Amino acid sequence: MADDPLVIFTPSGKRGRVPVGTPVLEAARRLGVDLDSVCGGRGICSKCQVAPGKGAFPKHGLTVAEDALSPVNAVEERYDRIRGLKPGRRLGCQAQVQSDVVIDVPPESQLHRQVIRKSAAERVMAMDPAVRPFYVEVVEPDLDDPTGDFQRLSQALEDQWQIKGLRADLDVLSRIQPVLRKANWKVTALVWGDGRQPPQLIDLKPGLLETPLYGLAIDLGSTTIAGHLVALDDGRVLASSGLMNPQIRFGEDLMSRVSYSMMNAGGAAEMTLAVREGLAQLASALAGEAGITPSEIVEAVIVCNPVMHHLMLGIDPVELGQAPFAPATSDALVLRAAEIGLGIAPAARTYVLPIIAGHVGADCAAVVLSEQPQKAETPVLIVDVGTNAEIVLGDKTRVLACSSPTGPAFEGAQISSGQRAAPGAIERVRIDPDTKEPRFRIIGVDLWSDEDGFAEAAKATGITGICGSGIIEAVAEMRIAGLVDPSGLIGSAEQTGTARSVPEGRTHSYVLHDGTAEGGPRITVTQGDIRAIQLAKSALFAGARLLMDEFGIETLDRVVLAGAFGAHISPLHALVLGMIPDCAPDQVTSAGNAAGTGARIALCSRAARVEIEDQVRRITRIETAIAPRFQEHFVAANAIPHATDPFPELSRVVTLPQVGFNAGDGDRPRRRRR
Amino acid sequence: MADDPLVIFTPSGKRGRVPVGTPVLEAARRLGVDLDSVCGGRGICSKCQVAPGKGAFPKHGLTVAEDALSPVNAVEERYDRIRGLKPGRRLGCQAQVQSDVVIDVPPESQLHRQVIRKSAAERVMAMDPAVRPFYVEVVEPDLDDPTGDFQRLSQALEDQWQIKGLRADLDVLSRIQPVLRKANWKVTALVWGDGRQPPQLIDLKPGLLETPLYGLAIDLGSTTIAGHLVALDDGRVLASSGLMNPQIRFGEDLMSRVSYSMMNAGGAAEMTLAVREGLAQLASALAGEAGITPSEIVEAVIVCNPVMHHLMLGIDPVELGQAPFAPATSDALVLRAAEIGLGIAPAARTYVLPIIAGHVGADCAAVVLSEQPQKAETPVLIVDVGTNAEIVLGDKTRVLACSSPTGPAFEGAQISSGQRAAPGAIERVRIDPDTKEPRFRIIGVDLWSDEDGFAEAAKATGITGICGSGIIEAVAEMRIAGLVDPSGLIGSAEQTGTARSVPEGRTHSYVLHDGTAEGGPRITVTQGDIRAIQLAKSALFAGARLLMDEFGIETLDRVVLAGAFGAHISPLHALVLGMIPDCAPDQVTSAGNAAGTGARIALCSRAARVEIEDQVRRITRIETAIAPRFQEHFVAANAIPHATDPFPELSRVVTLPQVGFNAGDGDRPRRRRR
């Protein structure tokens, strides 16, 4: 009514009139203001703390009187005595509106608080997890009331929180009676809901739950499984960990695992078991790191590509190994954690992102969720570099995706001194263009190899080999330094002017580091290594070029390198190598583990899940295996950086020498070749 | 339009006008006529057969022309050639309406055909199973279509059968790809739906499924587990079997099993495992009997009382052992068969009827479903006699229920020569009122013991003891013959005039059969046996009387005896014993295994499930344990048939002798006692 007090909430600005005596929490509900409450207004959870304004607010045209809110009552006094209320704060469920007032809702009292992701993406997102705690007081049974305890619990949740149609798995049902009685019928129900399926009771805790809820975000890659334990109240990462995918023993890459399942009866089942064990192990490690038990984790989100997806779910991936590469199912899935043996709360739900079909997987969906190409004004290329490279090109008008079989060279496989990224592996390389001398960094040591103290520091791990990012930089540096010609041929000592170029069979190798004196390996870049890298990078380039053809563009304004590996690739070296089409080097950025970030976003926000499920339907997939121009683009990309494209953007920053080493030219003068 | 042909369907009488050329099947759909189709109109399943009328139909005001339907087409000719069409029949999906026509839909073409239950209940019910077969042709994948096989299968089911939002368990998803390909994309989907939860894909069969679908109806009793394998197209029972409840080794009756769980950590889990093994065994036996594999069974319905309910579900029943006897959950449940290890199709759903709480269980709900007291004009008493007697009294106005702890005496326990019903057990007894000589029948032999050939026939099993129905008849006959007085005391040889009354300690026993000469037992009815029966029947009577008090009635018009045991009790003897309140003997009937029948009804009809869930909420439960008048009714019922009630209805049919045997009266003349 017109005379009722006017309440204005900040920061939202929502306002309205409420009758005198209305509790602030209720006023917030009526006006649609985001103010949290777990205990449902009983003054014990303190989530609804607010800071009432004082004095004049010309902007709002009102003045807040001293007694705009009711005096502090016994409940608030008790709360302040036991736990303390910050000065100026009131409990929204206790304080009642008496006259015009401005009320500020501090961030920690907001249910859908904004979180800034501490990642390169700097993405602002509203927390909207699927599992939330709801404190209720349940009516006790008596001889006149024939209903079950679960029915009365459900009724309490409906009455106090408008949760309708609650369901519970058998194992949860079997636990509620002791909890209810031990807690004297005052419990916190952990309820999962996605707004589409009926809400599920995940667990029941005695009394008011004081700790946050925990969720798991998992990026299930072919080579590495990475996971994050996340607090579901504010999205902060409490623990991160990873392990090698235990399926590697069945096949280094995806296609060899598909072959394994085709050749071995029960092979798919073996791999399913192996990967589930790995996932459970990861969940356990993350819980341990955060100091909780795995059963306290109440939700999980998993992203993975189609082959990993099927194997994890226990579906034989054989159809994914042959045209038309049809998956058994492509929509998002909600499973019980126990169905895949995850070892967290058994009734916890696990959300699996949708796959885009073929070889473009849920991890690509997660990349799209994280990078949001569909909101870009101009097309952005996103490359998730792994054993299978997943490439997305999109803008506001459309999003295309494809998968390119790069093979494991980028992860150190097929490389003579190659190894996975681990302490002791060479991860960065620079070669002096004049002296041809190399300097490098190894994982685990912060110094370059030509700096004082390096030899000492390297003793701990030794210098053991070269990993993916190292070999990419090595090859690119060799090209910049003129040790390798555009065709990829390593020159002889005479042609290159360095004794580090040594004969090896009918070709030459470049000695990066000879550790034999210390009992370590001699780490060289061989001609075979160059070829392996050339093939891998050509596949990546060709995939990207196909998407650009389909999009109708010839040049790129922006490239994002994603994937755990993508975070470590130097954009400049990636361009020199010609792994990606030409682009201004300062427009090539790393998104870190975009798939993992996407998983975390989906974990923290149901709205994001709906968004990605919708986006996935709009993504157009290009199948590289049968694209007519793939071979052409592939062959043209063999050269470093490219056979015909002059890479103008790169050229503004780096001048690549024009050299040419023909087999047998060793004795003849250098010929200039473009 | 007004000129369009008029189509009249019989037997429903539904009518309407459809354009020339409309297939009969489509006309039926438009007019809401029940005409089945599995193949969706492709002319291969023959479920839509119809019989068009010929000539004049004055009642309907039309004449059917010779060419009222289109001529037999190639599809029908082919069908007739390969499988045969009865004369006068047409395939509804092929025949098109050309002019006015009357079309009869034979019963086998009706989807919701009426089935007459071959039971004492003679209940007519419409088939409405939850799982049905749907033939579809699925679009094949191709490189331009990125969706998964499951998505295209779901789309086909939505397009052709309006099934929306289909889901599938993981194990089903993992099977669809090979089936689709082997069947060249033509499959029959077995879809479960209850109209409330999303539809579930239970299984996928190649091609058109020719066999019916199978379901399981299980009555999970404390002592016996009984099951029926049912064909879901027409409700016929294909196999029936039973086994002893494996939990008996943990406790003879429910309360001793609850005690076992309270005294033994892990005791409840042991019992859960035991009963689930029993259920799986039963499913396997039924499948074997019907010549199918257990995995072909696609749905199950289970009825059980609250303690069995909780143990089967893995819920500790401890709260059911003490006031207020609150169950963990009381609503109907839908589980996956695999959750309780049932061993049928793993994705098969299992519907568990709701429990009425306290000690009145889902089997009582099933009794209500089967007997439908809520539709009776005058109150009917339904007694489900088992270890725990469940008693229902109801009519159109209301339904009351209670549970009475009769104990296992009615099943032969606590009886000196008592045994469970098995071949060799005395099951029926008659005693000549003059000679006091008994004659009896044993299970497995069709002759009475005084008939020629009996001794020979009985050699196979021997005469081993007396079971529940036998002891009831024995006691009642002893009362009729004047061998036992109204207080339950057995007279001496002198008092009774038969040497069959022998001294036993300070009391007497009646020798029913002395088999010692043949090496068999001497089967007597002892005074202890009489007392045990008196206690058991008093509890039953008291429960029934409490309900009558609550209902406000003094007399009964109708009684139904249910339970596997109830089927074998002679109504007359039950009245003589005073097990039930007085009622005209011809109004006391046996419903056979009403709980089992109720399970079958729920299996065959989703509408029945909704009905019982609704009814259960309306049933008022009376708790015998704390009812003030229980003790009073119990004590008054000790006498045979009753201390004060003259049982006028019984008296019209049977005159009970007035005898009295006081301890120590052996030497004194008989005194008349009322």
PDB file of N, CA, C and O in Angstrom, chain A residues 141 143 146 148-151 167 170 174 177 181 197 313-314 319 324-331 356-357 621 626, chain B residues 141 143 146-151 167 170 174 177 181 197 313-314 319 324-331 356-357 621:
ATOM      1  N   PRO A 141       7.028 -38.862  13.974  1.00  0.00           N
ATOM      2  CA  PRO A 141       5.936 -39.808  13.743  1.00  0.00           C
ATOM      3  C   PRO A 141       5.168 -40.037  15.037  1.00  0.00           C
ATOM      4  O   PRO A 141       5.705 -39.843  16.122  1.00  0.00           O
ATOM      5  N   LEU A 143       1.621 -42.588  16.561  1.00  0.00           N
ATOM      6  CA  LEU A 143       0.788 -43.735  16.202  1.00  0.00           C
ATOM      7  C   LEU A 143      -0.405 -43.347  15.336  1.00  0.00           C
ATOM      8  O   LEU A 143      -0.959 -44.175  14.643  1.00  0.00           O
ATOM      9  N   PRO A 146       0.304 -42.425   9.921  1.00  0.00           N
ATOM     10  CA  PRO A 146       0.848 -43.637   9.327  1.00  0.00           C
ATOM     11  C   PRO A 146       1.956 -43.413   8.306  1.00  0.00           C
ATOM     12  O   PRO A 146       2.455 -44.377   7.743  1.00  0.00           O
ATOM     13  N   GLY A 148       5.527 -42.559   6.371  1.00  0.00           N
ATOM     14  CA  GLY A 148       6.917 -42.887   6.628  1.00  0.00           C
ATOM     15  C   GLY A 148       7.736 -41.639   6.914  1.00  0.00           C
ATOM     16  O   GLY A 148       7.325 -40.520   6.605  1.00  0.00           O
ATOM     17  N   ASP A 149       8.916 -41.840   7.489  1.00  0.00           N
ATOM     18  CA  ASP A 149       9.802 -40.716   7.790  1.00  0.00           C
ATOM     19  C   ASP A 149      10.153 -39.937   6.532  1.00  0.00           C
ATOM     20  O   ASP A 149      10.232 -38.710   6.549  1.00  0.00           O
ATOM     21  N   PHE A 150      10.362 -40.648   5.427  1.00  0.00           N
ATOM     22  CA  PHE A 150      10.721 -39.953   4.196  1.00  0.00           C
ATOM     23  C   PHE A 150       9.593 -39.057   3.731  1.00  0.00           C
ATOM     24  O   PHE A 150       9.833 -37.961   3.196  1.00  0.00           O
ATOM     25  N   GLN A 151       8.364 -39.499   3.942  1.00  0.00           N
ATOM     26  CA  GLN A 151       7.229 -38.684   3.509  1.00  0.00           C
ATOM     27  C   GLN A 151       7.160 -37.394   4.332  1.00  0.00           C
ATOM     28  O   GLN A 151       6.888 -36.321   3.790  1.00  0.00           O
ATOM     29  N   ARG A 167      12.707 -37.309  -4.495  1.00  0.00           N
ATOM     30  CA  ARG A 167      12.970 -38.738  -4.545  1.00  0.00           C
ATOM     31  C   ARG A 167      14.291 -39.023  -3.824  1.00  0.00           C
ATOM     32  O   ARG A 167      15.066 -38.115  -3.560  1.00  0.00           O
ATOM     33  N   LEU A 170      17.697 -45.841  -2.862  1.00  0.00           N
ATOM     34  CA  LEU A 170      17.537 -46.800  -1.766  1.00  0.00           C
ATOM     35  C   LEU A 170      18.568 -46.617  -0.674  1.00  0.00           C
ATOM     36  O   LEU A 170      18.240 -46.677   0.523  1.00  0.00           O
ATOM     37  N   SER A 174      17.846 -45.795   3.284  1.00  0.00           N
ATOM     38  CA  SER A 174      18.213 -46.679   4.387  1.00  0.00           C
ATOM     39  C   SER A 174      19.002 -45.939   5.464  1.00  0.00           C
ATOM     40  O   SER A 174      19.292 -46.510   6.501  1.00  0.00           O
ATOM     41  N   GLN A 177      16.541 -42.798   8.813  1.00  0.00           N
ATOM     42  CA  GLN A 177      15.917 -42.958  10.130  1.00  0.00           C
ATOM     43  C   GLN A 177      16.873 -42.684  11.285  1.00  0.00           C
ATOM     44  O   GLN A 177      16.540 -41.914  12.185  1.00  0.00           O
ATOM     45  N   ARG A 181      16.587 -39.334  14.010  1.00  0.00           N
ATOM     46  CA  ARG A 181      16.402 -39.502  15.451  1.00  0.00           C
ATOM     47  C   ARG A 181      17.579 -38.966  16.246  1.00  0.00           C
ATOM     48  O   ARG A 181      17.405 -38.298  17.254  1.00  0.00           O
ATOM     49  N   GLN A 197      14.655 -32.816 -14.044  1.00  0.00           N
ATOM     50  CA  GLN A 197      14.297 -34.108 -13.450  1.00  0.00           C
ATOM     51  C   GLN A 197      13.793 -33.873 -12.024  1.00  0.00           C
ATOM     52  O   GLN A 197      14.023 -32.811 -11.466  1.00  0.00           O
ATOM     53  N   LEU A 313      31.628 -45.005 -19.719  1.00  0.00           N
ATOM     54  CA  LEU A 313      30.242 -45.413 -19.483  1.00  0.00           C
ATOM     55  C   LEU A 313      30.037 -46.903 -19.682  1.00  0.00           C
ATOM     56  O   LEU A 313      28.953 -47.424 -19.430  1.00  0.00           O
ATOM     57  N   GLY A 314      31.058 -47.604 -20.152  1.00  0.00           N
ATOM     58  CA  GLY A 314      30.883 -49.032 -20.373  1.00  0.00           C
ATOM     59  C   GLY A 314      30.259 -49.350 -21.716  1.00  0.00           C
ATOM     60  O   GLY A 314      29.681 -50.415 -21.907  1.00  0.00           O
ATOM     61  N   GLU A 319      32.006 -48.453 -32.824  1.00  0.00           N
ATOM     62  CA  GLU A 319      31.433 -47.657 -33.916  1.00  0.00           C
ATOM     63  C   GLU A 319      32.151 -46.333 -34.113  1.00  0.00           C
ATOM     64  O   GLU A 319      32.111 -45.735 -35.197  1.00  0.00           O
ATOM     65  N   PRO A 324      30.200 -44.179 -40.110  1.00  0.00           N
ATOM     66  CA  PRO A 324      30.146 -42.730 -39.903  1.00  0.00           C
ATOM     67  C   PRO A 324      30.441 -42.256 -38.479  1.00  0.00           C
ATOM     68  O   PRO A 324      30.038 -41.179 -38.100  1.00  0.00           O
ATOM     69  N   PHE A 325      31.190 -43.049 -37.695  1.00  0.00           N
ATOM     70  CA  PHE A 325      31.620 -42.620 -36.356  1.00  0.00           C
ATOM     71  C   PHE A 325      30.439 -42.253 -35.452  1.00  0.00           C
ATOM     72  O   PHE A 325      30.482 -41.252 -34.744  1.00  0.00           O
ATOM     73  N   ALA A 326      29.399 -43.080 -35.491  1.00  0.00           N
ATOM     74  CA  ALA A 326      28.205 -42.739 -34.716  1.00  0.00           C
ATOM     75  C   ALA A 326      28.347 -43.110 -33.236  1.00  0.00           C
ATOM     76  O   ALA A 326      28.648 -44.249 -32.908  1.00  0.00           O
ATOM     77  N   PRO A 327      28.137 -42.160 -32.349  1.00  0.00           N
ATOM     78  CA  PRO A 327      28.169 -42.509 -30.925  1.00  0.00           C
ATOM     79  C   PRO A 327      26.870 -43.211 -30.536  1.00  0.00           C
ATOM     80  O   PRO A 327      25.867 -43.050 -31.207  1.00  0.00           O
ATOM     81  N   ALA A 328      26.932 -43.970 -29.434  1.00  0.00           N
ATOM     82  CA  ALA A 328      25.722 -44.634 -28.946  1.00  0.00           C
ATOM     83  C   ALA A 328      24.735 -43.579 -28.444  1.00  0.00           C
ATOM     84  O   ALA A 328      23.535 -43.688 -28.642  1.00  0.00           O
ATOM     85  N   THR A 329      25.252 -42.551 -27.803  1.00  0.00           N
ATOM     86  CA  THR A 329      24.399 -41.468 -27.339  1.00  0.00           C
ATOM     87  C   THR A 329      25.224 -40.198 -27.298  1.00  0.00           C
ATOM     88  O   THR A 329      26.424 -40.250 -27.045  1.00  0.00           O
ATOM     89  N   SER A 330      24.592 -39.079 -27.579  1.00  0.00           N
ATOM     90  CA  SER A 330      25.351 -37.833 -27.653  1.00  0.00           C
ATOM     91  C   SER A 330      24.860 -36.744 -26.698  1.00  0.00           C
ATOM     92  O   SER A 330      25.567 -35.770 -26.472  1.00  0.00           O
ATOM     93  N   ASP A 331      23.696 -36.927 -26.122  1.00  0.00           N
ATOM     94  CA  ASP A 331      23.172 -35.902 -25.217  1.00  0.00           C
ATOM     95  C   ASP A 331      23.909 -35.906 -23.887  1.00  0.00           C
ATOM     96  O   ASP A 331      24.586 -36.884 -23.542  1.00  0.00           O
ATOM     97  N   ILE A 356      29.741 -33.709 -29.176  1.00  0.00           N
ATOM     98  CA  ILE A 356      29.318 -33.125 -30.436  1.00  0.00           C
ATOM     99  C   ILE A 356      29.371 -34.180 -31.543  1.00  0.00           C
ATOM    100  O   ILE A 356      29.156 -33.916 -32.685  1.00  0.00           O
ATOM    101  N   ALA A 357      29.654 -35.404 -31.152  1.00  0.00           N
ATOM    102  CA  ALA A 357      29.633 -36.542 -32.078  1.00  0.00           C
ATOM    103  C   ALA A 357      30.903 -36.650 -32.896  1.00  0.00           C
ATOM    104  O   ALA A 357      31.699 -35.727 -33.004  1.00  0.00           O
ATOM    105  N   ARG A 621      29.576 -29.864 -37.104  1.00  0.00           N
ATOM    106  CA  ARG A 621      30.806 -30.650 -37.071  1.00  0.00           C
ATOM    107  C   ARG A 621      31.278 -30.924 -38.480  1.00  0.00           C
ATOM    108  O   ARG A 621      30.487 -31.291 -39.339  1.00  0.00           O
ATOM    109  N   ILE A 626      36.861 -37.295 -44.192  1.00  0.00           N
ATOM    110  CA  ILE A 626      36.374 -37.371 -45.577  1.00  0.00           C
ATOM    111  C   ILE A 626      36.303 -36.019 -46.258  1.00  0.00           C
ATOM    112  O   ILE A 626      35.776 -35.902 -47.356  1.00  0.00           O
TER     113      ILE A 626
ATOM    114  N   PRO B 141      22.740 -43.404 -39.155  1.00  0.00           N
ATOM    115  CA  PRO B 141      23.642 -42.259 -38.993  1.00  0.00           C
ATOM    116  C   PRO B 141      24.365 -42.001 -40.295  1.00  0.00           C
ATOM    117  O   PRO B 141      24.523 -42.897 -41.111  1.00  0.00           O
ATOM    118  N   LEU B 143      27.593 -39.153 -41.962  1.00  0.00           N
ATOM    119  CA  LEU B 143      28.610 -38.204 -41.532  1.00  0.00           C
ATOM    120  C   LEU B 143      28.059 -36.798 -41.330  1.00  0.00           C
ATOM    121  O   LEU B 143      28.648 -35.992 -40.633  1.00  0.00           O
ATOM    122  N   PRO B 146      25.260 -35.543 -36.737  1.00  0.00           N
ATOM    123  CA  PRO B 146      26.148 -35.795 -35.604  1.00  0.00           C
ATOM    124  C   PRO B 146      25.484 -36.452 -34.404  1.00  0.00           C
ATOM    125  O   PRO B 146      26.138 -36.664 -33.394  1.00  0.00           O
ATOM    126  N   THR B 147      24.190 -36.769 -34.498  1.00  0.00           N
ATOM    127  CA  THR B 147      23.533 -37.280 -33.295  1.00  0.00           C
ATOM    128  C   THR B 147      23.899 -38.737 -33.032  1.00  0.00           C
ATOM    129  O   THR B 147      24.339 -39.461 -33.912  1.00  0.00           O
ATOM    130  N   GLY B 148      23.691 -39.133 -31.793  1.00  0.00           N
ATOM    131  CA  GLY B 148      23.964 -40.497 -31.392  1.00  0.00           C
ATOM    132  C   GLY B 148      22.823 -41.422 -31.791  1.00  0.00           C
ATOM    133  O   GLY B 148      21.711 -40.976 -32.071  1.00  0.00           O
ATOM    134  N   ASP B 149      23.092 -42.716 -31.811  1.00  0.00           N
ATOM    135  CA  ASP B 149      22.068 -43.688 -32.163  1.00  0.00           C
ATOM    136  C   ASP B 149      20.873 -43.602 -31.226  1.00  0.00           C
ATOM    137  O   ASP B 149      19.729 -43.737 -31.653  1.00  0.00           O
ATOM    138  N   PHE B 150      21.145 -43.375 -29.937  1.00  0.00           N
ATOM    139  CA  PHE B 150      20.032 -43.298 -28.999  1.00  0.00           C
ATOM    140  C   PHE B 150      19.119 -42.118 -29.302  1.00  0.00           C
ATOM    141  O   PHE B 150      17.905 -42.194 -29.142  1.00  0.00           O
ATOM    142  N   GLN B 151      19.724 -41.017 -29.756  1.00  0.00           N
ATOM    143  CA  GLN B 151      18.914 -39.843 -30.073  1.00  0.00           C
ATOM    144  C   GLN B 151      17.996 -40.143 -31.256  1.00  0.00           C
ATOM    145  O   GLN B 151      16.843 -39.737 -31.280  1.00  0.00           O
ATOM    146  N   ARG B 167      14.351 -42.161 -21.698  1.00  0.00           N
ATOM    147  CA  ARG B 167      15.652 -42.315 -21.059  1.00  0.00           C
ATOM    148  C   ARG B 167      16.050 -43.785 -21.122  1.00  0.00           C
ATOM    149  O   ARG B 167      15.233 -44.655 -21.399  1.00  0.00           O
ATOM    150  N   LEU B 170      22.417 -47.035 -18.319  1.00  0.00           N
ATOM    151  CA  LEU B 170      23.707 -47.225 -18.980  1.00  0.00           C
ATOM    152  C   LEU B 170      23.821 -48.591 -19.636  1.00  0.00           C
ATOM    153  O   LEU B 170      24.328 -48.704 -20.752  1.00  0.00           O
ATOM    154  N   SER B 174      24.488 -49.372 -23.623  1.00  0.00           N
ATOM    155  CA  SER B 174      25.660 -50.078 -24.136  1.00  0.00           C
ATOM    156  C   SER B 174      25.273 -51.231 -25.056  1.00  0.00           C
ATOM    157  O   SER B 174      26.141 -51.849 -25.648  1.00  0.00           O
ATOM    158  N   GLN B 177      23.741 -50.270 -29.947  1.00  0.00           N
ATOM    159  CA  GLN B 177      24.401 -50.150 -31.242  1.00  0.00           C
ATOM    160  C   GLN B 177      24.449 -51.471 -32.010  1.00  0.00           C
ATOM    161  O   GLN B 177      24.067 -51.511 -33.184  1.00  0.00           O
ATOM    162  N   ARG B 181      22.309 -52.322 -35.666  1.00  0.00           N
ATOM    163  CA  ARG B 181      22.972 -52.656 -36.916  1.00  0.00           C
ATOM    164  C   ARG B 181      22.635 -54.069 -37.387  1.00  0.00           C
ATOM    165  O   ARG B 181      22.366 -54.300 -38.554  1.00  0.00           O
ATOM    166  N   GLN B 197       6.674 -40.758 -14.368  1.00  0.00           N
ATOM    167  CA  GLN B 197       8.114 -40.573 -14.543  1.00  0.00           C
ATOM    168  C   GLN B 197       8.431 -40.625 -16.033  1.00  0.00           C
ATOM    169  O   GLN B 197       7.612 -41.087 -16.819  1.00  0.00           O
ATOM    170  N   LEU B 313      14.482 -54.051   0.832  1.00  0.00           N
ATOM    171  CA  LEU B 313      15.073 -52.833   0.290  1.00  0.00           C
ATOM    172  C   LEU B 313      16.415 -52.499   0.927  1.00  0.00           C
ATOM    173  O   LEU B 313      17.072 -51.558   0.522  1.00  0.00           O
ATOM    174  N   GLY B 314      16.798 -53.258   1.943  1.00  0.00           N
ATOM    175  CA  GLY B 314      18.066 -52.960   2.587  1.00  0.00           C
ATOM    176  C   GLY B 314      17.949 -51.884   3.649  1.00  0.00           C
ATOM    177  O   GLY B 314      18.926 -51.225   3.985  1.00  0.00           O
ATOM    178  N   GLU B 319      13.054 -49.585  13.542  1.00  0.00           N
ATOM    179  CA  GLU B 319      11.981 -48.686  13.992  1.00  0.00           C
ATOM    180  C   GLU B 319      10.615 -49.351  13.925  1.00  0.00           C
ATOM    181  O   GLU B 319       9.680 -48.944  14.632  1.00  0.00           O
ATOM    182  N   PRO B 324       6.680 -45.471  17.661  1.00  0.00           N
ATOM    183  CA  PRO B 324       5.404 -45.551  16.941  1.00  0.00           C
ATOM    184  C   PRO B 324       5.430 -46.364  15.647  1.00  0.00           C
ATOM    185  O   PRO B 324       4.615 -46.146  14.777  1.00  0.00           O
ATOM    186  N   PHE B 325       6.375 -47.299  15.493  1.00  0.00           N
ATOM    187  CA  PHE B 325       6.415 -48.196  14.337  1.00  0.00           C
ATOM    188  C   PHE B 325       6.508 -47.428  13.017  1.00  0.00           C
ATOM    189  O   PHE B 325       5.828 -47.765  12.055  1.00  0.00           O
ATOM    190  N   ALA B 326       7.355 -46.412  12.993  1.00  0.00           N
ATOM    191  CA  ALA B 326       7.428 -45.576  11.791  1.00  0.00           C
ATOM    192  C   ALA B 326       8.278 -46.235  10.709  1.00  0.00           C
ATOM    193  O   ALA B 326       9.427 -46.588  10.952  1.00  0.00           O
ATOM    194  N   PRO B 327       7.736 -46.385   9.500  1.00  0.00           N
ATOM    195  CA  PRO B 327       8.555 -46.914   8.411  1.00  0.00           C
ATOM    196  C   PRO B 327       9.470 -45.819   7.875  1.00  0.00           C
ATOM    197  O   PRO B 327       9.200 -44.638   8.066  1.00  0.00           O
ATOM    198  N   ALA B 328      10.560 -46.229   7.215  1.00  0.00           N
ATOM    199  CA  ALA B 328      11.455 -45.243   6.609  1.00  0.00           C
ATOM    200  C   ALA B 328      10.740 -44.543   5.457  1.00  0.00           C
ATOM    201  O   ALA B 328      10.877 -43.345   5.242  1.00  0.00           O
ATOM    202  N   THR B 329       9.965 -45.300   4.716  1.00  0.00           N
ATOM    203  CA  THR B 329       9.199 -44.715   3.632  1.00  0.00           C
ATOM    204  C   THR B 329       7.947 -45.550   3.441  1.00  0.00           C
ATOM    205  O   THR B 329       7.970 -46.756   3.650  1.00  0.00           O
ATOM    206  N   SER B 330       6.857 -44.917   3.059  1.00  0.00           N
ATOM    207  CA  SER B 330       5.592 -45.650   2.935  1.00  0.00           C
ATOM    208  C   SER B 330       4.962 -45.584   1.552  1.00  0.00           C
ATOM    209  O   SER B 330       4.065 -46.351   1.244  1.00  0.00           O
ATOM    210  N   ASP B 331       5.455 -44.695   0.714  1.00  0.00           N
ATOM    211  CA  ASP B 331       4.861 -44.566  -0.613  1.00  0.00           C
ATOM    212  C   ASP B 331       5.257 -45.740  -1.512  1.00  0.00           C
ATOM    213  O   ASP B 331       6.212 -46.450  -1.233  1.00  0.00           O
ATOM    214  N   ILE B 356       0.806 -49.404   4.289  1.00  0.00           N
ATOM    215  CA  ILE B 356      -0.156 -48.570   5.009  1.00  0.00           C
ATOM    216  C   ILE B 356       0.423 -48.179   6.366  1.00  0.00           C
ATOM    217  O   ILE B 356      -0.205 -47.566   7.176  1.00  0.00           O
ATOM    218  N   ALA B 357       1.687 -48.563   6.576  1.00  0.00           N
ATOM    219  CA  ALA B 357       2.408 -48.148   7.771  1.00  0.00           C
ATOM    220  C   ALA B 357       2.109 -49.032   8.963  1.00  0.00           C
ATOM    221  O   ALA B 357       1.138 -49.769   8.978  1.00  0.00           O
ATOM    222  N   ARG B 621      -5.621 -46.646   9.678  1.00  0.00           N
ATOM    223  CA  ARG B 621      -4.999 -47.770  10.360  1.00  0.00           C
ATOM    224  C   ARG B 621      -5.301 -47.696  11.847  1.00  0.00           C
ATOM    225  O   ARG B 621      -5.215 -46.639  12.460  1.00  0.00           O
TER     226      ARG B 621
END
